[in-house]
Short mmCIF file of C-alpha atoms (C1' of nucleotides) in Angstrom, two decimals:
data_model
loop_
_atom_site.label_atom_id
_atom_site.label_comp_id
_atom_site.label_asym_id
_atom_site.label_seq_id
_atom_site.Cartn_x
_atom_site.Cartn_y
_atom_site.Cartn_z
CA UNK A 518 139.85 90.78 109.40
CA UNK A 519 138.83 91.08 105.72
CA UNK A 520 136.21 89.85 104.26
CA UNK A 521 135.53 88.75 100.88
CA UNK A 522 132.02 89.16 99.87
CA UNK A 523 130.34 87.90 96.39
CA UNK A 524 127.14 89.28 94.92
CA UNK A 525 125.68 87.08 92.51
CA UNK A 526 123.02 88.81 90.00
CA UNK A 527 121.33 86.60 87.60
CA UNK A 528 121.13 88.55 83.99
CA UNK A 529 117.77 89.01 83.15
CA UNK A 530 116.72 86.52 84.75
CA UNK A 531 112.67 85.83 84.27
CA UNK A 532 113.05 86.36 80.19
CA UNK A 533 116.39 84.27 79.86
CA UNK A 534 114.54 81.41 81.96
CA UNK A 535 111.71 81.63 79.56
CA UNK A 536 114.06 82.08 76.09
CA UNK A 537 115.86 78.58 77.80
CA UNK A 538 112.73 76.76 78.38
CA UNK A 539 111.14 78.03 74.83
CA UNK A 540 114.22 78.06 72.00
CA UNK A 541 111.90 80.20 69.83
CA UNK A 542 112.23 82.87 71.94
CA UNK A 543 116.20 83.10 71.88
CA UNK A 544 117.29 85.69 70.57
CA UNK A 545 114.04 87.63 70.11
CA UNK A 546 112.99 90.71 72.14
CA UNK A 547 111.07 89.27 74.96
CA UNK A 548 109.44 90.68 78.30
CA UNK A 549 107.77 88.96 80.90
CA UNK A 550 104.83 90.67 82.45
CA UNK A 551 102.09 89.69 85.02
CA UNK A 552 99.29 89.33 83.16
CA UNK A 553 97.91 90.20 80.06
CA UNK A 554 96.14 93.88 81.27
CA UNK A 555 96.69 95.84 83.93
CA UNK A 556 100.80 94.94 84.05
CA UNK A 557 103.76 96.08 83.82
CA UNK A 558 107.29 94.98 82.30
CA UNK A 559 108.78 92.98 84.89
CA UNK A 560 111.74 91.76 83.14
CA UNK A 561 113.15 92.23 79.43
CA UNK A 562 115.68 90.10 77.31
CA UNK A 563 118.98 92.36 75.92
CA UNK A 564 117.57 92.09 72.61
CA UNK A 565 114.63 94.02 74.19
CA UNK A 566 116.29 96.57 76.12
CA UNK A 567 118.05 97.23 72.54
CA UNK A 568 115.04 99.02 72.12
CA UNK A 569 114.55 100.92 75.29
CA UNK A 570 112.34 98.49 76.72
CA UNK A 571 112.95 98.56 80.56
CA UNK A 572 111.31 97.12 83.83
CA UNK A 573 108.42 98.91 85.34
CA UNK A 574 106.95 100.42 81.86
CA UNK A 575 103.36 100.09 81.00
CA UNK A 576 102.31 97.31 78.26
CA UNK A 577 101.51 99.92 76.11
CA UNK A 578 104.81 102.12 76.49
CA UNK A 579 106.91 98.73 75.95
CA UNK A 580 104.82 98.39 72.73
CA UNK A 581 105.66 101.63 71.49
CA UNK A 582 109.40 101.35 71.97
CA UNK A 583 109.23 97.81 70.47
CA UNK A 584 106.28 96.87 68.04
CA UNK A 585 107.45 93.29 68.04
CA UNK A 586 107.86 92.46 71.33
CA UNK A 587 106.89 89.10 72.44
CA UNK A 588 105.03 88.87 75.24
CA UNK A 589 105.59 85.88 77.91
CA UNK A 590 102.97 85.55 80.97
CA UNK A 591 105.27 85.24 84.55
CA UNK A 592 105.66 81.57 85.22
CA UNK A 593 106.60 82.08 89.12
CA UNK A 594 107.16 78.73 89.43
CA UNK A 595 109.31 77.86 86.90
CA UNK A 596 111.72 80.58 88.14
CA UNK A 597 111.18 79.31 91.39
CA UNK A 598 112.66 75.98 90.10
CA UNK A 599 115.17 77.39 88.62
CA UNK A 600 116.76 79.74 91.37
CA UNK A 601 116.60 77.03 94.26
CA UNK A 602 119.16 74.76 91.61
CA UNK A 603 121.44 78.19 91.57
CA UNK A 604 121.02 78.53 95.14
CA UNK A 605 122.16 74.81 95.50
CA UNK A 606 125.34 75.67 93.54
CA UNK A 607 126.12 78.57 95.51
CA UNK A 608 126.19 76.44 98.82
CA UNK A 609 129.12 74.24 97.13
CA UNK A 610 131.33 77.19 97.62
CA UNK A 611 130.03 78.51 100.92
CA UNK A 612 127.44 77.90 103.87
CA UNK A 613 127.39 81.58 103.93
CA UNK A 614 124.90 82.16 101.27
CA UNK A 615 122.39 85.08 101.90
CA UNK A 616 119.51 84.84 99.38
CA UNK A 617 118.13 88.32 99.02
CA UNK A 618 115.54 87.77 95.80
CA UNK A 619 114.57 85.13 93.50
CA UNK A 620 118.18 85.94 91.54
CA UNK A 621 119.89 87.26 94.18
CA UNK A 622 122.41 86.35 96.39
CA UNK A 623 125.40 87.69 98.42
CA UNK A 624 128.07 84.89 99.30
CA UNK A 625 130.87 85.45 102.20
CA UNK A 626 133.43 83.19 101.13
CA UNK A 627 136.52 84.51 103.21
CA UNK A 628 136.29 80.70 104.76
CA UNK A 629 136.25 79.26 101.73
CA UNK A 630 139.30 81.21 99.47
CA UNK A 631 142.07 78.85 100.75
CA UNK A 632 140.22 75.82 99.51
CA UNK A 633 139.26 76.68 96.38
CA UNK A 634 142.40 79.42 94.79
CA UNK A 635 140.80 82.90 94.69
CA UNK A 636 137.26 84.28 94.84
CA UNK A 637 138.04 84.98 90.99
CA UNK A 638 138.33 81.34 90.79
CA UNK A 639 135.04 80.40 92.99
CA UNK A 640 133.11 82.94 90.49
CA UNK A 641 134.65 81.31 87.51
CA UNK A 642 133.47 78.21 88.65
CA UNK A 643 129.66 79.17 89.21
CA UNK A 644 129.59 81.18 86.91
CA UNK A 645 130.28 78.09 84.44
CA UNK A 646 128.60 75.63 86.38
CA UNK A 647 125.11 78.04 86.08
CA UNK A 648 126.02 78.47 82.24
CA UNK A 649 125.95 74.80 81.41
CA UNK A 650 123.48 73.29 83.72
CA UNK A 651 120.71 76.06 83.50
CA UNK A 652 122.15 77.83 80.34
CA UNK A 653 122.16 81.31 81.94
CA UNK A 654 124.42 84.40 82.60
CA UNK A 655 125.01 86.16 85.58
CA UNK A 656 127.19 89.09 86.53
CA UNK A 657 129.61 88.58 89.32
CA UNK A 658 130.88 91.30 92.24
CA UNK A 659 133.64 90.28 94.21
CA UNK A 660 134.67 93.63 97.57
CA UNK A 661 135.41 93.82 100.90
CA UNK A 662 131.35 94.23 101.97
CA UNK A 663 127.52 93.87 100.51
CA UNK A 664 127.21 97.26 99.75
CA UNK A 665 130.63 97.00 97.11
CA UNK A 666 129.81 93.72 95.95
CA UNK A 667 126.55 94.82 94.64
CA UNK A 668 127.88 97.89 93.27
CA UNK A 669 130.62 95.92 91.33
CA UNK A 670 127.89 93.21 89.98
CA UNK A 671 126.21 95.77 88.47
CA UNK A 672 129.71 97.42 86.86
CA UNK A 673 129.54 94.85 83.55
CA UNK A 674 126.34 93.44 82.64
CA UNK A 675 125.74 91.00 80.93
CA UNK A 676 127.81 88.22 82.29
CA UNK A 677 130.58 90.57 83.84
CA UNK A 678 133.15 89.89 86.73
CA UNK A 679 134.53 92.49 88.60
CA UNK A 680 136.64 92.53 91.41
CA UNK A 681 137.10 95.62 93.71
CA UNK A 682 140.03 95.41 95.96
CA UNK A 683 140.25 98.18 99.34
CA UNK A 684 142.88 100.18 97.22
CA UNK A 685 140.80 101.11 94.45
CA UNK A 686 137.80 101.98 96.52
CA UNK A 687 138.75 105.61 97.14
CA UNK A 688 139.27 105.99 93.48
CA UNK A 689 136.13 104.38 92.17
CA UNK A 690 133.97 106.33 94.59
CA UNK A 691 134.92 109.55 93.86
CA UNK A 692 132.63 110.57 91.08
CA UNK A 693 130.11 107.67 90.89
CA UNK A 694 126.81 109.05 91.03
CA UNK A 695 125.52 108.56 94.63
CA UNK A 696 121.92 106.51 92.87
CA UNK A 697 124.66 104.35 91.68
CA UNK A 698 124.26 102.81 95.05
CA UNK A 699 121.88 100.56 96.29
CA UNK A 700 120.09 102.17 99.31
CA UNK A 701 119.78 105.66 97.56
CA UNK A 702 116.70 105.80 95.31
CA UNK A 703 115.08 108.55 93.47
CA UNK A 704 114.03 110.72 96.65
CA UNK A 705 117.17 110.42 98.49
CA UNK A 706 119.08 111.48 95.22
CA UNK A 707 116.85 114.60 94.93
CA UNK A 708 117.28 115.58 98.55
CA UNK A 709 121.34 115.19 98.10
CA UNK A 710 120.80 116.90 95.00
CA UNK A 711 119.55 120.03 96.49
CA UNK A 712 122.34 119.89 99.33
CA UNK A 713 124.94 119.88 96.44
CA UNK A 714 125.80 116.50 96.57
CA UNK A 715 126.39 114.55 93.44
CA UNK A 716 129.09 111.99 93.68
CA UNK A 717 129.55 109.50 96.30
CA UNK A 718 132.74 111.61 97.23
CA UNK A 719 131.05 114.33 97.97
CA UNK A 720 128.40 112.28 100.17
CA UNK A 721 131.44 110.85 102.15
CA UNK A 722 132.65 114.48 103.09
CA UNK A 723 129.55 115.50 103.93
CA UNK A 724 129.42 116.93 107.49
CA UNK A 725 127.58 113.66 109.52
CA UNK A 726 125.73 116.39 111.70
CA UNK A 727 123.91 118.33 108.68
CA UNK A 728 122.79 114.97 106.50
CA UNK A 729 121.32 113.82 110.74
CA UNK A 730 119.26 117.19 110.90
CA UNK A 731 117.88 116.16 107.06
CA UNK A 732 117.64 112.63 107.18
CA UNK A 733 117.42 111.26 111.19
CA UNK A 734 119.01 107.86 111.67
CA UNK A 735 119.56 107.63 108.07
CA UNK A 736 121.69 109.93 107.20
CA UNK A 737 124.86 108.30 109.32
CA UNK A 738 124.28 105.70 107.53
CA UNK A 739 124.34 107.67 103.80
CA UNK A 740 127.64 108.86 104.67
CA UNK A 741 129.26 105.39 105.29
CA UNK A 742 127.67 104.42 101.58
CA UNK A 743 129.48 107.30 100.05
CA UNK A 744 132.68 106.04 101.49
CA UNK A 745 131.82 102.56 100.47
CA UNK A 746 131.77 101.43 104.37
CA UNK A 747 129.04 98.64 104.87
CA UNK A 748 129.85 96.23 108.31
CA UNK A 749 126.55 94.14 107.84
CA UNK A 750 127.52 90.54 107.39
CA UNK A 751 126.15 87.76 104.96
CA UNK A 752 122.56 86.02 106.85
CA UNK A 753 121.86 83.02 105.97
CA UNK A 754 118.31 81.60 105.90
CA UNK A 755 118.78 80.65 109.49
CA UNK A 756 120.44 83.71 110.61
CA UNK A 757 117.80 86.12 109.27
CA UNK A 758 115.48 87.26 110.74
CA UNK A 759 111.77 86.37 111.54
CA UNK A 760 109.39 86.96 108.58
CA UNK A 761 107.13 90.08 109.73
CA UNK A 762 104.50 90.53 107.71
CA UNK A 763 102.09 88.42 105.49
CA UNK A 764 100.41 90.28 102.81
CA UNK A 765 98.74 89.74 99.30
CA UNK A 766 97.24 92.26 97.15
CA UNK A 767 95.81 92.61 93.34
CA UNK A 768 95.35 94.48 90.59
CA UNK A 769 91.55 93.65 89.35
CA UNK A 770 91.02 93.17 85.99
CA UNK A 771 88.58 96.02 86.38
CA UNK A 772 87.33 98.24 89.01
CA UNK A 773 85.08 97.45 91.14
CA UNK A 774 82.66 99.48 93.05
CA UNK A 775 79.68 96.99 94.73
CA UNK A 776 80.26 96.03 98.38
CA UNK A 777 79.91 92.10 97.61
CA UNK A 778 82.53 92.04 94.95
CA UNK A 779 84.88 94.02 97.33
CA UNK A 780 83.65 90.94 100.32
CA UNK A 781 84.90 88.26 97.36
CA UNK A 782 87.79 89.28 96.46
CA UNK A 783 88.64 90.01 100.19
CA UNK A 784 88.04 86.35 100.87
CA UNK A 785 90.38 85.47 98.27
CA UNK A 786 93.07 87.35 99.20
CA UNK A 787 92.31 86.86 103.19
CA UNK A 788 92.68 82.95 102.12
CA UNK A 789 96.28 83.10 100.69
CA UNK A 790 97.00 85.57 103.31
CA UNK A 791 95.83 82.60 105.84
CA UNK A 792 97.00 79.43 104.30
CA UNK A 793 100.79 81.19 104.01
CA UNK A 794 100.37 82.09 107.56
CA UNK A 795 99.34 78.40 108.83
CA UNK A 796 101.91 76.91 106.39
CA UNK A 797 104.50 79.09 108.28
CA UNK A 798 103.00 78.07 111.43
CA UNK A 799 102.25 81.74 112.37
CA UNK A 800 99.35 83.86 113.68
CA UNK A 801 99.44 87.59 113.39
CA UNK A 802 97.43 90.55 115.84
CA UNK A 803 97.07 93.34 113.43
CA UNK A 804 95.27 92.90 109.96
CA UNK A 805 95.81 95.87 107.28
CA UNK A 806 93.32 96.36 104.23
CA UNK A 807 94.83 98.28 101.57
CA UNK A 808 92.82 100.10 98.92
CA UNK A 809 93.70 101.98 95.59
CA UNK A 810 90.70 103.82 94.02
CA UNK A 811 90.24 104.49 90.52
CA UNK A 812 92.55 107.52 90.90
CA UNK A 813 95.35 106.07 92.14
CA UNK A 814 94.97 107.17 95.40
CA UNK A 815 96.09 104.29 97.87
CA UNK A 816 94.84 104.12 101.75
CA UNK A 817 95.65 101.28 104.91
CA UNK A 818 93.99 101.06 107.45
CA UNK A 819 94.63 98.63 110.41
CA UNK A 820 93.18 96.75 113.11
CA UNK A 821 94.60 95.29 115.99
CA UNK A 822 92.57 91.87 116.94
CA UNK A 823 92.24 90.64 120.79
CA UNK A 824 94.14 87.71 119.93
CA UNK A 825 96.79 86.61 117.23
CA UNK A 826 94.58 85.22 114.27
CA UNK A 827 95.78 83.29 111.48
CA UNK A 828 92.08 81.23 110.03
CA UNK A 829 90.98 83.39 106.07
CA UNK A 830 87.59 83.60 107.54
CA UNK A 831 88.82 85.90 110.78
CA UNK A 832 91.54 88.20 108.54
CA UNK A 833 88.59 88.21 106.09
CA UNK A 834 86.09 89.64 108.51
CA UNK A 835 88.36 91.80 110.36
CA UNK A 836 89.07 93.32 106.12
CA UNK A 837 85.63 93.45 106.23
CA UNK A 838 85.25 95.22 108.77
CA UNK A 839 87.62 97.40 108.05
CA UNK A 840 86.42 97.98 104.74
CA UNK A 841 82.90 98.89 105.92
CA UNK A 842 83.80 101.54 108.29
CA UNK A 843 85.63 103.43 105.36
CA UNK A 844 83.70 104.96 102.88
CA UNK A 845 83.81 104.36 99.63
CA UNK A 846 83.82 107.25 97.15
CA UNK A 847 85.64 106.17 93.63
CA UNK A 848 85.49 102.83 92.38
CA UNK A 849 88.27 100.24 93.63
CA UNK A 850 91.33 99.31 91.73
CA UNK A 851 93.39 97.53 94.36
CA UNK A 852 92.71 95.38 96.89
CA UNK A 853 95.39 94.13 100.03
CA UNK A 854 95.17 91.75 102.86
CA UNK A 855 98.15 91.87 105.64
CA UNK A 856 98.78 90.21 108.60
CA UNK A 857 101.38 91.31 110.85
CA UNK A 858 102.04 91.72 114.75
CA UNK A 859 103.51 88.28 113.93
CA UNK A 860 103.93 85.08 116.10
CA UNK A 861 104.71 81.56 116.82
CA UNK A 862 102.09 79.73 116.90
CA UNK A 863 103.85 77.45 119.64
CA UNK A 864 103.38 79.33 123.26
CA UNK A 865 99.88 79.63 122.66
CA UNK A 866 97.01 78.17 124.91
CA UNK A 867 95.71 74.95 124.85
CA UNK A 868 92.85 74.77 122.48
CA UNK A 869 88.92 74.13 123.91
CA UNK A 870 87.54 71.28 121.79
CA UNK A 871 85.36 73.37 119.97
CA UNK A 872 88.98 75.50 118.56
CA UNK A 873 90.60 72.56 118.10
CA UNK A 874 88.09 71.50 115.77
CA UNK A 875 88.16 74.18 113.72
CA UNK A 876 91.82 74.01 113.56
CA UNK A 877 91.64 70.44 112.23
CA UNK A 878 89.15 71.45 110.07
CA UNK A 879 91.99 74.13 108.23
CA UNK A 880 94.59 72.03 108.46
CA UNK A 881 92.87 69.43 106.37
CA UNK A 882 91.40 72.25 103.67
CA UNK A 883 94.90 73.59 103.57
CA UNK A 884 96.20 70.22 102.61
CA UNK A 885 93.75 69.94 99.75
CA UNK A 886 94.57 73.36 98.79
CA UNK A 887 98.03 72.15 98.81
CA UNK A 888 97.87 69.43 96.57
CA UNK A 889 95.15 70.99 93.88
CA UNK A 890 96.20 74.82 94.14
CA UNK A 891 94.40 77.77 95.66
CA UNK A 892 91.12 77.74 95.97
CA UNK A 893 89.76 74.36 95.19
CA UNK A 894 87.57 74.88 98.93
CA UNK A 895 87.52 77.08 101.17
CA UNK A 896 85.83 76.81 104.83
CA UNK A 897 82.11 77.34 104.93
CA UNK A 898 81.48 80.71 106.50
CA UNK A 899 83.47 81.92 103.65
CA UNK A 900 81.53 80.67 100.91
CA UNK A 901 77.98 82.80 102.75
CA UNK A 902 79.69 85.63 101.02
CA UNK A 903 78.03 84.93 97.60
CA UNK A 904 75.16 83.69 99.65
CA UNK A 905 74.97 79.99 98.53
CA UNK A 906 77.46 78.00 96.70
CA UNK A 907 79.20 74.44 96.46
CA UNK A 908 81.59 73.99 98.34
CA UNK A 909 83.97 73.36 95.65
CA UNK A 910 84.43 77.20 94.09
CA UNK A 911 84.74 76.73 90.12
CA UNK A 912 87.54 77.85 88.48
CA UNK A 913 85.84 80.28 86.26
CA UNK A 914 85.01 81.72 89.67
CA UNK A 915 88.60 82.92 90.33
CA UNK A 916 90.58 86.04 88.73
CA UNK A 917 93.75 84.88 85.95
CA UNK A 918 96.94 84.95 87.71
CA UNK A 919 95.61 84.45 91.15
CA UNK A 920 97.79 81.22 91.09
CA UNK A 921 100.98 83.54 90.46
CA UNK A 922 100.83 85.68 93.19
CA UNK A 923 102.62 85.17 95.92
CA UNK A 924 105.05 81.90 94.46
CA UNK A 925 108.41 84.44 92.81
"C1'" DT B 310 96.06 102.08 76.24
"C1'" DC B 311 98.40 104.59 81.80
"C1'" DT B 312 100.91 103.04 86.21
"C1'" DG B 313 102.41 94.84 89.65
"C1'" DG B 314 103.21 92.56 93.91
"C1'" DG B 315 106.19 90.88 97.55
"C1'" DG B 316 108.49 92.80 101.32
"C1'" DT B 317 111.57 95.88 105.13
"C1'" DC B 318 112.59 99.91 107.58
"C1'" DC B 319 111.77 104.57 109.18
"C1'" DT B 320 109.03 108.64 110.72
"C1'" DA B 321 105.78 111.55 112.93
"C1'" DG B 322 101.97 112.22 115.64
"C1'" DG B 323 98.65 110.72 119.12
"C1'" DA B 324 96.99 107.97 123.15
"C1'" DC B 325 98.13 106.51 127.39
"C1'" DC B 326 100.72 105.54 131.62
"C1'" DC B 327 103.60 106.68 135.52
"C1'" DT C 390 97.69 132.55 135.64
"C1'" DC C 391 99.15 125.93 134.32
"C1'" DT C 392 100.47 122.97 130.76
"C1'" DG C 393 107.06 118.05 132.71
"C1'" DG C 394 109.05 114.18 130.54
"C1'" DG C 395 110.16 109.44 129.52
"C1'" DG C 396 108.46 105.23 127.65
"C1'" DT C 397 105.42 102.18 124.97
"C1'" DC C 398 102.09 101.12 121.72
"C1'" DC C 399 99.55 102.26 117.79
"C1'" DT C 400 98.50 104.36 113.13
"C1'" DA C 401 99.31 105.86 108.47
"C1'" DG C 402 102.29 106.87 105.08
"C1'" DG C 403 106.54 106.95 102.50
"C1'" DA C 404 111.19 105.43 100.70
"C1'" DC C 405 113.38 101.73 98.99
"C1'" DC C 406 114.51 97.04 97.20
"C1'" DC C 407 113.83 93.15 93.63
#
DNA sequence: TCTGGGGTCCTAGGACCC
DNA sequence: TCTGGGGTCCTAGGACCC
């Protein structure tokens, strides 16, 4: 039967949040970056992609294209807000709502068309129901699968609608460039490249065999994208799958190179890492430290543990540990904590009273941390790191933007 | 004044077992 | 005068997405 699938991208979303919540930024070149050094452009308004000014550029590169940018610190929270009240809309027109980002979303509403006109009319309808409540734009797809919808979102930004019906598919295909299509990023486009293929025509002639030998699994799959055949259906929260990994990781605001400010920041990170992990009600086997030297050069290394873990101070000394069995040439840049080898925290032994002590004792510091944000105390053992300490950790003690990490 | 942070999926090679 | 072969688990890295 045919599907009708919807893919819902909101325009810009992180700047046009911020030009709604602050008027005095409508209409002015904006981007919203992580933090003030060490960043990137995460998102820019239209007025500053006017100048060139485009996601993933350095600070200073933005700067250049645009000397009078204005600069807006990520307020993950805030679009947090903001995209569960879309996310309620959507489910007005459809229980079939997959959310794939903070302003993302694919909708099957093939249920839904008889009760509401058309999927033209369901998008007109969100579409001006996101525009008055929230004051913000999106661009609508409306195909037969994901993989079309997305591709026709993206056909008229801002604020576009486009529908792509089975006939034109063939048509519409036929030249598009195959990184036109989400799935096939720089690499794969190379690769292609160098076989000769171009156009998303091409790809879907392309003997199945030859792109196999090239690209394993994958390349079946690259040769259903150039004929615009996707079968994987809309998930909704409760249809997708288990979460599989845990991880946070930072920039530092400058590189680091003594062993006790690696063990700090470790602890920080191995305490978000741990409180997500509880609040999930997960423990994970293998823990992963990640490290980018001054060079750029990025390493993981992993460690399975005897038993799932999910307290900060047992991912923090199993970093550690990892840590101290590398060696340590340049100075560090980045730092990452991951937990993964995840599971439910339900089939697992009854606790000895001395276990289930400590496990009252997180649950009660992750309630704290709950209510007055990261941080505010952590357990005991992981306060030795500096040696002595309160047991409340002072703000000044934390990096700016820890709070952001981790909430878009 | 270089280059964020959250993920998922896939691959290739090695250890180990039967 | 050798060194199969399938399966699983693990490790590290890379491609890709927003």
């Amino acid at each position: 039967m045919m599907r009708t699938i919807m893919h819902i991208d909101m325009n810009a979303f992180f700047a046009a949040v911020e030009q709604q919540s602050n008027p005095a930024l409508r209409g002015q070149p904006v981007a919203v970056v992580g933090s003030q050094q060490r960043t990137i452009i995460l998102t820019s308004s239209y007025e500053a992609r006017e100048y060139g000014v485009k996601t993933g550029m350095t600070l200073y590169e933005a700067r250049q294209k645009c000397p009078g940018l204005l600069l807006v610190k990520a307020n993950n929270r805030l679009y947090t807000h903001v995209s569960s009240q879309i996310m309620l809309i959507f489910q007005d027109y459809t229980p079939l709502v997959e959310i794939s980002s903070v302003d993302e979303a694919f909708l099957d509403v093939s249920g839904s068309l008889h009760y509401f006109g058309s999927a033209r009319r369901i998008a007109y309808l969100i579409k001006s129901r996101i525009k008055t409540r929230l004051g913000l734009t999106c661009s609508v797809g409306i195909a037969p699968n994901k993989l079309l919808a997305k591709l026709a979102s993206d056909l008229h930004k801002p604020d576009g609608l486009t529908l792509i019906v089975p006939e034109m598919v063939a048509n519409l295909l036929k030249d598009l460039p195959i990184e036109e299509i989400c799935g096939i990023g720089r690499k794969t486009t190379q690769k292609l490249n160098q076989l000769g293929v171009f156009s998303c025509g091409e790809l879907g002639r392309y003997p199945v065999k030859k792109l196999k030998r090239q690209f394993g699994i994958v390349g079946e799959k690259l040769v259903l994208m150039g004929r615009g055949i996707d079968p994987g259906a809309v998930l909704s929260p409760e249809q997708e799958a288990e979460v599989k990994t845990i991880g946070h990781s930072m920039t530092l605001r400058k590189d680091i190179s003594l062993r006790e400010d690696v063990a700090r920041f470790l602890a920080q990170l191995a305490e978000m890492v741990g409180r997500r992990a509880r609040r999930y009600g997960m423990s994970g086997r293998t823990v992963t430290l990640t490290i980018r030297h001054s060079d750029f050069s990025t390493y993981s290394r992993q460690q399975i543990q005897a038993t799932p873990i999910h307290r900060s101070e047992e991912i923090y000394r199993a970093a550690l540990h990892i840590f101290d069995r590398l060696l340590m040439t340049l100075p560090v840049r980045l730092l990452g904590v991951r937990l993964s080898n995840l599971q439910y925290l339900g089939q697992q032994l009854p606790l000895l009273p001395e276990e289930r002590r400590r496990e009252q004792l997180t649950e009660s510091l992750d309630r704290v941390n709950d209510r007055h944000g990261e941080f505010t105390v952590m357990s005991g053992s992981l306060l030795t790191v500096k040696g002595k300490g309160s047991y409340v950790i002072s703000p000044a003690w934390r990096p700016e933007g820890i709070r952001n990490i981790g909430v878009r």
